[in-house]
CSV table of C-alpha atoms in Angstrom, one decimal:
chain,number,residue,atom,x,y,z
A,1,MET,CA,0.1,-0.1,0.0
A,2,THR,CA,2.6,2.5,0.8
A,3,SER,CA,4.8,1.9,-2.4
A,4,SER,CA,1.0,2.4,-4.4
A,5,LEU,CA,0.9,5.3,-2.6
A,6,HIS,CA,4.4,6.4,-3.1
A,7,ASP,CA,4.3,5.9,-6.8
A,8,SER,CA,1.0,7.7,-6.9
A,9,ALA,CA,2.6,10.6,-5.2
A,10,VAL,CA,5.5,10.9,-7.8
A,11,LEU,CA,3.1,10.7,-10.5
A,12,LEU,CA,0.8,13.4,-9.1
A,13,ARG,CA,4.1,15.6,-8.6
A,14,SER,CA,5.0,15.1,-12.0
A,15,LEU,CA,1.7,16.5,-13.4
A,16,HIS,CA,2.5,20.1,-12.1
A,17,VAL,CA,4.4,21.8,-15.1
A,18,PRO,CA,4.4,25.5,-15.6
A,19,GLY,CA,3.1,26.4,-19.0
A,20,ARG,CA,1.5,22.8,-19.1
A,21,PRO,CA,-1.1,23.0,-16.3
A,22,LEU,CA,-2.6,19.9,-14.4
A,23,ILE,CA,-6.5,20.6,-14.9
A,24,LEU,CA,-8.7,19.6,-12.4
A,25,PRO,CA,-12.3,19.7,-12.5
A,26,ASN,CA,-12.9,19.4,-8.7
A,27,ALA,CA,-15.1,16.2,-7.7
A,28,TRP,CA,-17.5,15.8,-4.4
A,29,ASP,CA,-18.5,12.3,-4.6
A,30,VAL,CA,-17.8,8.9,-6.5
A,31,ALA,CA,-20.1,9.8,-9.5
A,32,THR,CA,-18.2,13.3,-10.1
A,33,ALA,CA,-14.8,11.7,-9.7
A,34,ARG,CA,-15.6,9.0,-12.2
A,35,LEU,CA,-17.0,11.5,-14.7
A,36,ALA,CA,-13.7,13.7,-14.4
A,37,GLU,CA,-11.3,10.6,-14.8
A,38,ASP,CA,-13.8,9.5,-17.9
A,39,ALA,CA,-13.6,13.0,-19.5
A,40,GLY,CA,-9.7,12.7,-19.2
A,41,ALA,CA,-8.5,14.4,-15.9
A,42,SER,CA,-5.1,13.1,-15.0
A,43,ALA,CA,-5.8,13.4,-11.4
A,44,ILE,CA,-8.8,14.0,-9.2
A,45,ALA,CA,-9.2,16.7,-6.6
A,46,THR,CA,-11.6,17.1,-4.3
A,47,THR,CA,-13.6,20.3,-3.6
A,48,SER,CA,-14.2,20.9,0.3
A,49,ALA,CA,-17.4,23.1,-0.5
A,50,GLY,CA,-19.1,20.5,-2.8
A,51,ALA,CA,-18.1,17.7,-0.3
A,52,ALA,CA,-19.6,19.7,2.6
A,53,TRP,CA,-22.7,20.5,0.8
A,54,ALA,CA,-23.0,16.8,-0.4
A,55,LEU,CA,-22.8,15.8,3.2
A,56,GLY,CA,-25.2,18.4,4.6
A,57,ALA,CA,-22.8,20.8,5.8
A,58,ALA,CA,-21.6,24.4,5.2
A,59,ASP,CA,-18.2,25.0,3.7
A,60,GLY,CA,-15.6,26.7,6.0
A,61,ASP,CA,-14.4,24.2,8.6
A,62,ARG,CA,-17.8,23.0,9.2
A,63,LEU,CA,-17.7,19.5,8.1
A,64,ASP,CA,-15.9,17.0,10.7
A,65,ARG,CA,-12.6,15.2,9.9
A,66,ASP,CA,-14.2,11.8,9.7
A,67,ARG,CA,-17.0,12.2,7.3
A,68,ALA,CA,-14.4,14.2,5.1
A,69,LEU,CA,-12.0,11.5,5.3
A,70,ASP,CA,-14.7,8.7,4.5
A,71,LEU,CA,-15.5,10.6,1.5
A,72,VAL,CA,-12.0,10.9,0.2
A,73,ALA,CA,-11.4,7.1,0.8
A,74,ARG,CA,-14.6,6.4,-1.5
A,75,ILE,CA,-13.4,8.6,-4.3
A,76,ALA,CA,-9.8,7.3,-4.2
A,77,ALA,CA,-11.1,3.8,-4.2
A,78,ALA,CA,-13.2,4.6,-7.3
A,79,VAL,CA,-10.6,6.1,-9.6
A,80,GLU,CA,-7.3,4.9,-11.1
A,81,VAL,CA,-5.7,8.3,-11.1
A,82,PRO,CA,-4.0,10.1,-8.1
A,83,VAL,CA,-6.3,11.9,-5.8
A,84,THR,CA,-5.6,15.1,-3.7
A,85,ALA,CA,-7.9,16.3,-1.1
A,86,ASP,CA,-9.1,19.5,-0.1
A,87,ILE,CA,-8.8,19.5,3.4
A,88,GLU,CA,-9.5,23.2,4.2
A,89,SER,CA,-7.6,24.3,7.3
A,90,GLY,CA,-6.7,20.7,8.3
A,91,TYR,CA,-9.7,19.8,10.4
A,92,ALA,CA,-7.8,20.5,13.7
A,93,ASP,CA,-7.2,23.6,15.9
A,94,GLU,CA,-3.3,22.7,16.6
A,95,PRO,CA,-0.4,21.6,14.2
A,96,ASP,CA,-0.4,17.9,15.7
A,97,GLY,CA,-4.2,17.8,14.6
A,98,VAL,CA,-3.1,18.6,11.2
A,99,GLY,CA,-0.5,15.7,11.3
A,100,GLU,CA,-3.3,13.3,12.6
A,101,THR,CA,-5.3,14.6,9.3
A,102,VAL,CA,-2.8,13.8,6.9
A,103,ARG,CA,-2.4,10.3,8.0
A,104,GLY,CA,-5.9,9.8,7.7
A,105,VAL,CA,-5.4,11.3,4.1
A,106,LEU,CA,-2.9,8.8,3.4
A,107,ALA,CA,-4.8,6.0,4.8
A,108,ALA,CA,-7.9,7.2,2.7
A,109,GLY,CA,-5.6,6.6,-0.5
A,110,ALA,CA,-5.2,10.4,-1.5
A,111,VAL,CA,-1.6,11.5,-2.0
A,112,GLY,CA,-2.0,15.2,-2.1
A,113,ILE,CA,-3.9,17.9,0.0
A,114,ASN,CA,-4.6,21.4,-0.1
A,115,LEU,CA,-4.0,23.3,3.1
A,116,GLU,CA,-5.5,27.1,3.4
A,117,ASP,CA,-4.3,29.7,5.7
A,118,ALA,CA,-8.0,31.1,6.2
A,119,ARG,CA,-9.7,31.0,9.3
A,120,TYR,CA,-13.4,31.0,10.2
A,121,ASP,CA,-13.3,31.7,14.1
A,122,GLY,CA,-13.6,35.3,13.6
A,123,ASP,CA,-10.2,36.3,15.3
A,124,ALA,CA,-8.7,37.3,11.9
A,125,PRO,CA,-9.7,36.4,8.3
A,126,LEU,CA,-6.0,34.5,7.8
A,127,ARG,CA,-3.8,32.8,10.2
A,128,ALA,CA,-0.2,34.2,11.0
A,129,PRO,CA,2.3,33.1,8.4
A,130,ALA,CA,4.5,31.5,11.5
A,131,GLU,CA,1.1,29.8,12.6
A,132,GLN,CA,0.4,28.2,9.2
A,133,ALA,CA,3.9,27.4,8.7
A,134,GLU,CA,3.9,25.2,11.9
A,135,ARG,CA,0.7,23.5,10.5
A,136,ILE,CA,2.5,23.0,7.3
A,137,ALA,CA,5.4,21.6,9.1
A,138,ALA,CA,3.5,19.2,10.9
A,139,ALA,CA,1.7,17.9,7.7
A,140,ARG,CA,4.9,17.4,5.8
A,141,ALA,CA,6.3,15.5,9.0
A,142,ALA,CA,3.2,13.2,9.1
A,143,ALA,CA,3.7,12.4,5.4
A,144,ASP,CA,7.4,12.1,5.6
A,145,ALA,CA,7.0,9.5,8.6
A,146,ALA,CA,4.9,7.7,6.3
A,147,GLY,CA,7.2,7.4,3.4
A,148,VAL,CA,5.0,9.0,1.1
A,149,PRO,CA,5.9,12.4,-1.0
A,150,LEU,CA,2.6,14.0,-0.4
A,151,TYR,CA,2.0,16.9,-2.6
A,152,LEU,CA,1.3,19.9,-0.3
A,153,ASN,CA,-0.4,22.6,-2.1
A,154,ALA,CA,-0.4,25.8,0.3
A,155,ARG,CA,-3.5,28.0,-0.3
A,156,ILE,CA,-3.0,31.5,0.2
A,157,ASP,CA,-6.2,33.5,0.8
A,158,THR,CA,-5.0,37.1,0.5
A,159,TYR,CA,-6.8,37.7,-2.8
A,160,LEU,CA,-9.8,35.6,-2.2
A,161,ARG,CA,-10.5,37.5,0.9
A,162,GLN,CA,-9.3,40.6,0.1
A,163,VAL,CA,-6.9,41.0,3.2
A,164,GLY,CA,-5.0,44.2,3.6
A,165,ASP,CA,-4.1,47.0,1.5
A,166,PRO,CA,-4.7,46.1,-2.3
A,167,ALA,CA,-1.3,48.1,-2.9
A,168,THR,CA,0.7,45.4,-0.7
A,169,ARG,CA,-1.2,42.1,-1.4
A,170,LEU,CA,1.2,41.1,-3.6
A,171,ARG,CA,4.0,41.5,-1.5
A,172,ASP,CA,2.3,39.9,1.3
A,173,THR,CA,1.2,36.7,-0.7
A,174,LEU,CA,5.0,36.2,-2.3
A,175,ASP,CA,6.3,36.6,1.7
A,176,ARG,CA,3.6,34.0,2.9
A,177,ALA,CA,4.3,31.6,-0.3
A,178,ALA,CA,8.2,31.9,0.8
A,179,VAL,CA,7.4,31.0,4.4
A,180,TYR,CA,5.0,28.3,3.6
A,181,LEU,CA,7.6,26.6,1.2
A,182,ALA,CA,10.3,26.9,3.6
A,183,ALA,CA,8.0,24.9,5.8
A,184,GLY,CA,7.5,22.2,3.6
A,185,ALA,CA,5.0,23.2,1.0
A,186,ASP,CA,5.4,21.9,-2.6
A,187,GLY,CA,2.9,24.3,-4.4
A,188,VAL,CA,1.3,27.5,-3.9
A,189,PHE,CA,-2.5,28.0,-4.5
A,190,VAL,CA,-3.6,31.8,-4.8
A,191,PRO,CA,-7.5,31.7,-5.5
A,192,GLY,CA,-9.5,35.1,-6.1
A,193,THR,CA,-7.3,36.7,-8.7
A,194,LEU,CA,-7.1,36.0,-12.6
A,195,ASP,CA,-5.4,39.3,-13.4
A,196,PRO,CA,-2.6,38.4,-15.9
A,197,GLU,CA,-0.2,41.1,-14.3
A,198,VAL,CA,-0.7,39.5,-10.8
A,199,LEU,CA,-0.3,35.9,-12.0
A,200,SER,CA,2.8,36.8,-14.2
A,201,ALA,CA,4.3,38.3,-10.9
A,202,LEU,CA,3.3,35.3,-8.9
A,203,VAL,CA,4.8,32.9,-11.2
A,204,ALA,CA,8.1,34.9,-11.1
A,205,GLY,CA,8.1,35.4,-7.5
A,206,VAL,CA,6.8,32.1,-6.2
A,207,ASP,CA,9.7,29.3,-6.3
A,208,ALA,CA,7.2,26.5,-6.9
A,209,PRO,CA,4.3,25.6,-9.2
A,210,LEU,CA,1.4,28.1,-9.0
A,211,ASN,CA,-2.1,27.0,-8.9
A,212,VAL,CA,-5.2,29.2,-9.7
A,213,LEU,CA,-8.8,29.0,-9.5
A,214,VAL,CA,-11.3,29.1,-12.6
A,215,GLY,CA,-14.9,29.6,-12.9
A,216,PRO,CA,-17.4,31.4,-15.0
A,217,GLY,CA,-16.0,34.3,-17.0
A,218,ALA,CA,-12.3,32.8,-16.1
A,219,PRO,CA,-9.6,33.1,-19.1
A,220,ALA,CA,-9.2,30.0,-21.3
A,221,VAL,CA,-6.6,27.5,-19.8
A,222,PRO,CA,-4.1,28.1,-22.8
A,223,ALA,CA,-4.0,31.8,-21.9
A,224,LEU,CA,-3.2,30.6,-17.9
A,225,ALA,CA,-0.6,28.5,-19.2
A,226,ALA,CA,1.1,30.9,-21.4
A,227,LEU,CA,1.6,33.0,-18.1
A,228,GLY,CA,3.4,29.8,-16.6
A,229,VAL,CA,0.5,28.5,-14.5
A,230,ALA,CA,1.0,24.9,-13.3
A,231,ARG,CA,-2.4,23.7,-12.1
A,232,VAL,CA,-6.1,25.2,-12.7
A,233,SER,CA,-8.7,24.2,-10.3
A,234,ALA,CA,-12.3,24.4,-10.7
A,235,GLY,CA,-12.9,24.4,-7.2
A,236,SER,CA,-16.6,24.6,-6.1
A,237,SER,CA,-17.7,26.2,-9.6
A,238,ILE,CA,-18.8,22.8,-10.9
A,239,ALA,CA,-20.6,21.8,-8.0
A,240,VAL,CA,-22.5,25.2,-7.7
A,241,ALA,CA,-23.4,24.7,-11.4
A,242,ALA,CA,-24.7,21.3,-10.6
A,243,TYR,CA,-27.0,22.4,-7.6
A,244,ALA,CA,-28.0,25.5,-9.8
A,245,LEU,CA,-29.4,22.9,-12.1
A,246,ALA,CA,-31.1,21.2,-9.4
A,247,ALA,CA,-32.4,24.2,-8.4
A,248,ARG,CA,-33.9,25.6,-11.7
A,249,SER,CA,-35.5,22.2,-12.6
A,250,ALA,CA,-37.1,21.8,-9.1
A,251,ARG,CA,-38.6,25.2,-9.5
A,252,GLU,CA,-39.8,24.5,-13.2
A,253,LEU,CA,-41.4,21.2,-12.4
A,254,LEU,CA,-43.2,22.6,-9.2
A,255,THR,CA,-44.1,25.9,-11.1
A,256,ASP,CA,-44.7,25.3,-14.6
A,257,GLY,CA,-45.1,21.6,-14.6
A,258,THR,CA,-42.2,21.1,-17.5
A,259,THR,CA,-38.9,19.8,-17.3
A,260,THR,CA,-36.8,21.4,-20.2
A,261,SER,CA,-34.1,22.2,-17.8
A,262,LEU,CA,-33.4,18.6,-17.8
A,263,THR,CA,-32.5,18.3,-21.4
A,264,GLY,CA,-28.8,17.3,-21.3
A,265,ASP,CA,-26.3,14.8,-23.2
A,266,LEU,CA,-25.8,12.5,-20.1
A,267,GLY,CA,-28.5,9.7,-19.8
A,268,TYR,CA,-29.6,7.6,-16.9
A,269,ALA,CA,-27.8,4.5,-18.6
A,270,ASP,CA,-24.4,6.3,-19.2
A,271,LEU,CA,-24.1,7.5,-15.6
A,272,ASN,CA,-25.3,3.9,-14.3
A,273,ALA,CA,-22.8,2.1,-16.7
A,274,LEU,CA,-19.8,4.5,-15.3
A,275,LEU,CA,-20.8,3.7,-11.6
A,276,ALA,CA,-21.2,0.0,-12.3
A,277,ARG,CA,-17.6,-0.4,-13.1
A,278,PRO,CA,-15.7,-2.2,-10.5
């Protein structure tokens, strides 16, 4: 099992190539993971928001560790490609707890994580860099002890949460990236900006693969690749679109009695066959 995880982790690392990015249409259950794999995804990434919603919780550290890891295990067992898990801020208050979460991620069969510096307890929008570095170091130590080169993607939420003075936000992001990489991160994820100048500066200033978040209205992947981006994630946007369809179709059926919203190119038999696969 450890050998298999090691090989999968090495493969996941190799997929992060600046200018030829790893494209991740994030999944939140076995069906969406298999759909992404069937569409040609080289790896599967979970979305914490989609997973939380599917399990009846809100996003933002509201889902408990056990349920989150159970879902990761189900997804990892269902696909052939490497799986990387969005574990929010680690499902733990202290660094040791983050290490415990990482051990659970590996036991679930995933070989990568996203670990964010946002916090949701009201004290501040982000953890202090030194505090987050301790959490990253604990995650790295847990993976190293297991003999698995886990891909640790350090998410920096300066842009997503619009923290601090816009004039110094880039500098703060680069400073945080340097601290997180020194603590053991392998890549840096900066959601919340797709400004070409900012992305170019991040690619130039971060000594690691850069991950960006896309959704409706985002530049096409080739444009991001030309800037040197190494990973492109859909995040929660596919889940949001799927739930939007559920809402529209429910309203249409209840108010108009019609089902035109449900017209699509994926049929019952196709989806059922995908899930019937061993």
